[in-house]
Amino acid sequence: MTSNGFLIQYDRFSLNDPEEYILKGYLRPGTELTVLLGGEQQDAEVLMLTENTDERYGGCETRVSVHLPAEIPDKAQLRIYAEGDAGKKLIFAISGKELEQKRKPIRIFLDDYSVNPKDGYLRIQGWAVAKEPVEITLFDADGNRMEAAAERYKRFDTVELFDEYPVAPDNGFHIELRPIPKGKVYVRFQTSDTKITRCFPTGAVSYGVSKAGKLMKKGKDVLRFQGPGALYEKTYNRLFNPAMKPVVYADWIRKHLPSARELAKQRKLAEAMDPRPLISIVVPCYKTPEPFLKELVESVLAQSYGKFELILSDGSGENSPLTALLDSFAAGDPRIRALHHGVQLGIAENTNAAIREAKGDYILFADHDDLMAPNALFEIASAAVRTDSDLIYTDEDKISIGEKYMQPNMKPDYNPDLLCSVNYICHITCVKRSLIDRTGLLDPAYDGAQDYDFILRAVEKTDRITHIPKVLYHWRFFEGSTAADPESKRYAFDAGRRAVQAHYDRLGLPARVSDGEFPGLYRTSWNWEKTPLVSVIIPNKDHIRDLEKCLASIEGKSSWPELEILIVENNSTEEETFRFYKELEERDGRIRVIYYKGSFNFSAINNFAAREAKGEYLLFLNNDVEFISDVIREMMGYAMRPDVGAAGARLYYGDDTVQHAGVIIGWGGVAGHAFVNQKRGETGYQHRMICQQDLSAVTAACMVVRASVFDEIGGFTEELAVAFNDIDLCMKIRSRGYLIVYNPYAEAYHYESKSRGLENTPEKVRRFNKESQYFAKCWPEILRDGDPYYSPNLSMVTQDFSLKHI
């Protein structure tokens, strides 16, 4: 499948209508499609699922439906032509015989078929879908039924694929036979009126050691966790379409390093800058390897902004091996000063000695063996003049021997709760001298994390903080360094934990800080004296099994003592539902059923419930959510903080892949969930999936909001009946100066199907577009300028924080 104007992801027949042939992919604007069968033109309905252009494909997600005859001759051929600016080209062709194979009532797909003689097993894995459950039976080479059975499991990706019909979720199958049967194995797929038998030879086939085997495994993972439609994207497209290949960071950074011409231009601009702040670069040195220190000094002298002083403070002790080298640097340039102390100093004391000697308007902290990008000081000075900030920080990466750039840290704008989870600010940190005067010098009690402690004390004194989203610092990565062996500085991580705890103590907040999942990450738990009433609001229409599981998880997992549970009945039709409601109210005095009579409108339903609620806090909860951890206590810990307006949770699909780890504004044109489809247990880019942090929004499938804040902002916007209402709510909360906190330790399953929300009818598309336009009208600035909690260097297409294509 190639693309001239329509990149096809998959093709299939509808389960509802065997004469409807469906193709889904990305259609470029202005492209006209022509469909021919045996030379005769066929009617095709083109339905644009979203108007947002995908930067990977250059088109909008589109569904094309073609009505085909009940019988198609084997030799007939279906051809699709795309006509646009590049002319008219054939983009897709399939024979009548292949079409009839695709039209069979049972649809079968193999993820894996392999024979491993070494380990002695035959494996067959995939999915089988029909309008009714598919039975699977195994037969040996002689046609005798085997006792072995296919293991069945849920495949929500195929549920999403066949969105026109509610196929059974447990359509996946896994067959593993030990020992390997001789000759062949037959697998029969059967419904009440159809049988399809596939033959699988059991000769030696090895996929595990060859390149093809590795690709097969990757394809299996893609199909398992992202869906059949993604296979094309992950294989053909990534092999042959340059725009689809993953961005290699070494290529990315070299294209972003300033050219000689750009640096020359910056030098001229620097000379004309008014005012021209003096930047003091303070570097604590301690038995630094001579080549590394030379490279640091050279990187400073190569700066396009020349109004700086470099203070090299030697804390190596008596008879320091660095004395002559530092003096030679100072003799070579009047902007360099060498400080010799004659005694061994800890890193905080050594840095403080340099700060005391500094004359600059701004103090920039650098390590003795790292490198600065040649435009670092120019960007910092420009930001200082433009914003008059007290604290400025930049992005960074690591550099190994031979200038191998790696591990970019593309940071968000100031994020106080992420800062309490990890010192994400780190390098470069540049601070106005007047802020140091208010904050104080580095504290030796936190050596190893003295910069972390200093930053935490500094942000307590100012909100004038600027982030420059450019990689301007290269952290040296070599054998024996902290970057290469973090466990070698366990004391530093202990000091970091103490620094965060001291920060909370100074703020008078009842927090307890413990180690996170990895060294250098920290977890905050809260110990509020009060436990105010929380009103749990759960809209429901029938689906009592989901509701029962949800309520059972609240009972079994929540330790919060003060709860009322409002079930918002919305037009259920099953008598069993109302009997269940009565049982609930009789069984649990905390439960009330309230009745919303209008048609479905998520915003209006929850606003109605909020008016009925008695709690100081509102927990908006979908009826298909099941708690894994003590979700309410985890979210309430943050929600009770005065500067927080709402708190959200980490949610998983039923197959243990991520459904929600916060929301990024701008993805998909409006907003999208972070780290969707990544496996449970993964940590995400820079561990952000598992870090407590501030975000622009969280999903209302599981969200706590302070009732007074909810009233202050006027609740949910009822013009947003289905889409973006929770994102809009969070935007309104943030507009009043409150934070939105994502707490990954509040974990729950959200059994929402991965197909839910698919805009697959003209009515849904019109509604989606209308609500998208409403959101864009209300919040144009963030859509224009970008989400402050997401780096502009990262992709606006993928939801895994990968680099933006150059």
PDB file of N, CA and C in Angstrom, residues 290 293-294 297 301 312 322-334 336 338 340:
ATOM      1  N   GLU A 290      42.214  16.945  33.510  1.00  0.00           N
ATOM      2  CA  GLU A 290      42.629  18.122  32.742  1.00  0.00           C
ATOM      3  C   GLU A 290      41.911  18.254  31.406  1.00  0.00           C
ATOM      4  N   LEU A 293      38.334  19.654  31.929  1.00  0.00           N
ATOM      5  CA  LEU A 293      38.300  21.046  32.366  1.00  0.00           C
ATOM      6  C   LEU A 293      38.665  21.982  31.208  1.00  0.00           C
ATOM      7  N   LYS A 294      39.614  21.581  30.394  1.00  0.00           N
ATOM      8  CA  LYS A 294      39.976  22.386  29.227  1.00  0.00           C
ATOM      9  C   LYS A 294      38.784  22.536  28.282  1.00  0.00           C
ATOM     10  N   VAL A 297      36.321  25.064  29.670  1.00  0.00           N
ATOM     11  CA  VAL A 297      36.780  26.439  29.491  1.00  0.00           C
ATOM     12  C   VAL A 297      36.673  26.857  28.028  1.00  0.00           C
ATOM     13  N   LEU A 301      34.684  30.079  26.443  1.00  0.00           N
ATOM     14  CA  LEU A 301      35.337  31.098  25.625  1.00  0.00           C
ATOM     15  C   LEU A 301      34.739  31.185  24.226  1.00  0.00           C
ATOM     16  N   LEU A 312      36.801  29.876  38.536  1.00  0.00           N
ATOM     17  CA  LEU A 312      37.172  28.484  38.767  1.00  0.00           C
ATOM     18  C   LEU A 312      37.678  28.364  40.195  1.00  0.00           C
ATOM     19  N   LEU A 322      45.651  21.064  40.207  1.00  0.00           N
ATOM     20  CA  LEU A 322      45.008  21.965  39.260  1.00  0.00           C
ATOM     21  C   LEU A 322      45.592  23.375  39.277  1.00  0.00           C
ATOM     22  N   THR A 323      46.474  23.677  40.215  1.00  0.00           N
ATOM     23  CA  THR A 323      46.929  25.056  40.401  1.00  0.00           C
ATOM     24  C   THR A 323      47.491  25.661  39.131  1.00  0.00           C
ATOM     25  N   ALA A 324      48.448  24.999  38.526  1.00  0.00           N
ATOM     26  CA  ALA A 324      49.089  25.550  37.328  1.00  0.00           C
ATOM     27  C   ALA A 324      48.099  25.671  36.176  1.00  0.00           C
ATOM     28  N   LEU A 325      47.246  24.672  36.027  1.00  0.00           N
ATOM     29  CA  LEU A 325      46.287  24.701  34.928  1.00  0.00           C
ATOM     30  C   LEU A 325      45.314  25.872  35.081  1.00  0.00           C
ATOM     31  N   LEU A 326      44.764  26.061  36.289  1.00  0.00           N
ATOM     32  CA  LEU A 326      43.811  27.152  36.501  1.00  0.00           C
ATOM     33  C   LEU A 326      44.488  28.509  36.302  1.00  0.00           C
ATOM     34  N   ASP A 327      45.731  28.635  36.763  1.00  0.00           N
ATOM     35  CA  ASP A 327      46.446  29.895  36.581  1.00  0.00           C
ATOM     36  C   ASP A 327      46.695  30.175  35.110  1.00  0.00           C
ATOM     37  N   SER A 328      46.960  29.136  34.339  1.00  0.00           N
ATOM     38  CA  SER A 328      47.170  29.347  32.904  1.00  0.00           C
ATOM     39  C   SER A 328      45.894  29.833  32.225  1.00  0.00           C
ATOM     40  N   PHE A 329      44.743  29.311  32.659  1.00  0.00           N
ATOM     41  CA  PHE A 329      43.472  29.805  32.108  1.00  0.00           C
ATOM     42  C   PHE A 329      43.285  31.287  32.445  1.00  0.00           C
ATOM     43  N   ALA A 330      43.560  31.660  33.692  1.00  0.00           N
ATOM     44  CA  ALA A 330      43.366  33.046  34.119  1.00  0.00           C
ATOM     45  C   ALA A 330      44.324  33.977  33.391  1.00  0.00           C
ATOM     46  N   ALA A 331      45.556  33.518  33.139  1.00  0.00           N
ATOM     47  CA  ALA A 331      46.530  34.347  32.431  1.00  0.00           C
ATOM     48  C   ALA A 331      46.146  34.551  30.969  1.00  0.00           C
ATOM     49  N   GLY A 332      45.391  33.614  30.430  1.00  0.00           N
ATOM     50  CA  GLY A 332      45.050  33.682  29.011  1.00  0.00           C
ATOM     51  C   GLY A 332      43.862  34.551  28.685  1.00  0.00           C
ATOM     52  N   ASP A 333      43.015  34.883  29.678  1.00  0.00           N
ATOM     53  CA  ASP A 333      41.825  35.698  29.400  1.00  0.00           C
ATOM     54  C   ASP A 333      41.444  36.431  30.686  1.00  0.00           C
ATOM     55  N   PRO A 334      41.318  37.764  30.628  1.00  0.00           N
ATOM     56  CA  PRO A 334      41.015  38.527  31.851  1.00  0.00           C
ATOM     57  C   PRO A 334      39.652  38.222  32.442  1.00  0.00           C
ATOM     58  N   ILE A 336      38.613  35.310  33.148  1.00  0.00           N
ATOM     59  CA  ILE A 336      38.730  34.082  33.936  1.00  0.00           C
ATOM     60  C   ILE A 336      39.504  34.379  35.222  1.00  0.00           C
ATOM     61  N   ALA A 338      40.946  32.428  38.851  1.00  0.00           N
ATOM     62  CA  ALA A 338      41.192  31.169  39.554  1.00  0.00           C
ATOM     63  C   ALA A 338      41.294  31.438  41.045  1.00  0.00           C
ATOM     64  N   HIS A 340      42.297  29.736  44.672  1.00  0.00           N
ATOM     65  CA  HIS A 340      43.028  28.639  45.315  1.00  0.00           C
ATOM     66  C   HIS A 340      42.812  28.730  46.820  1.00  0.00           C
TER      67      HIS A 340
END
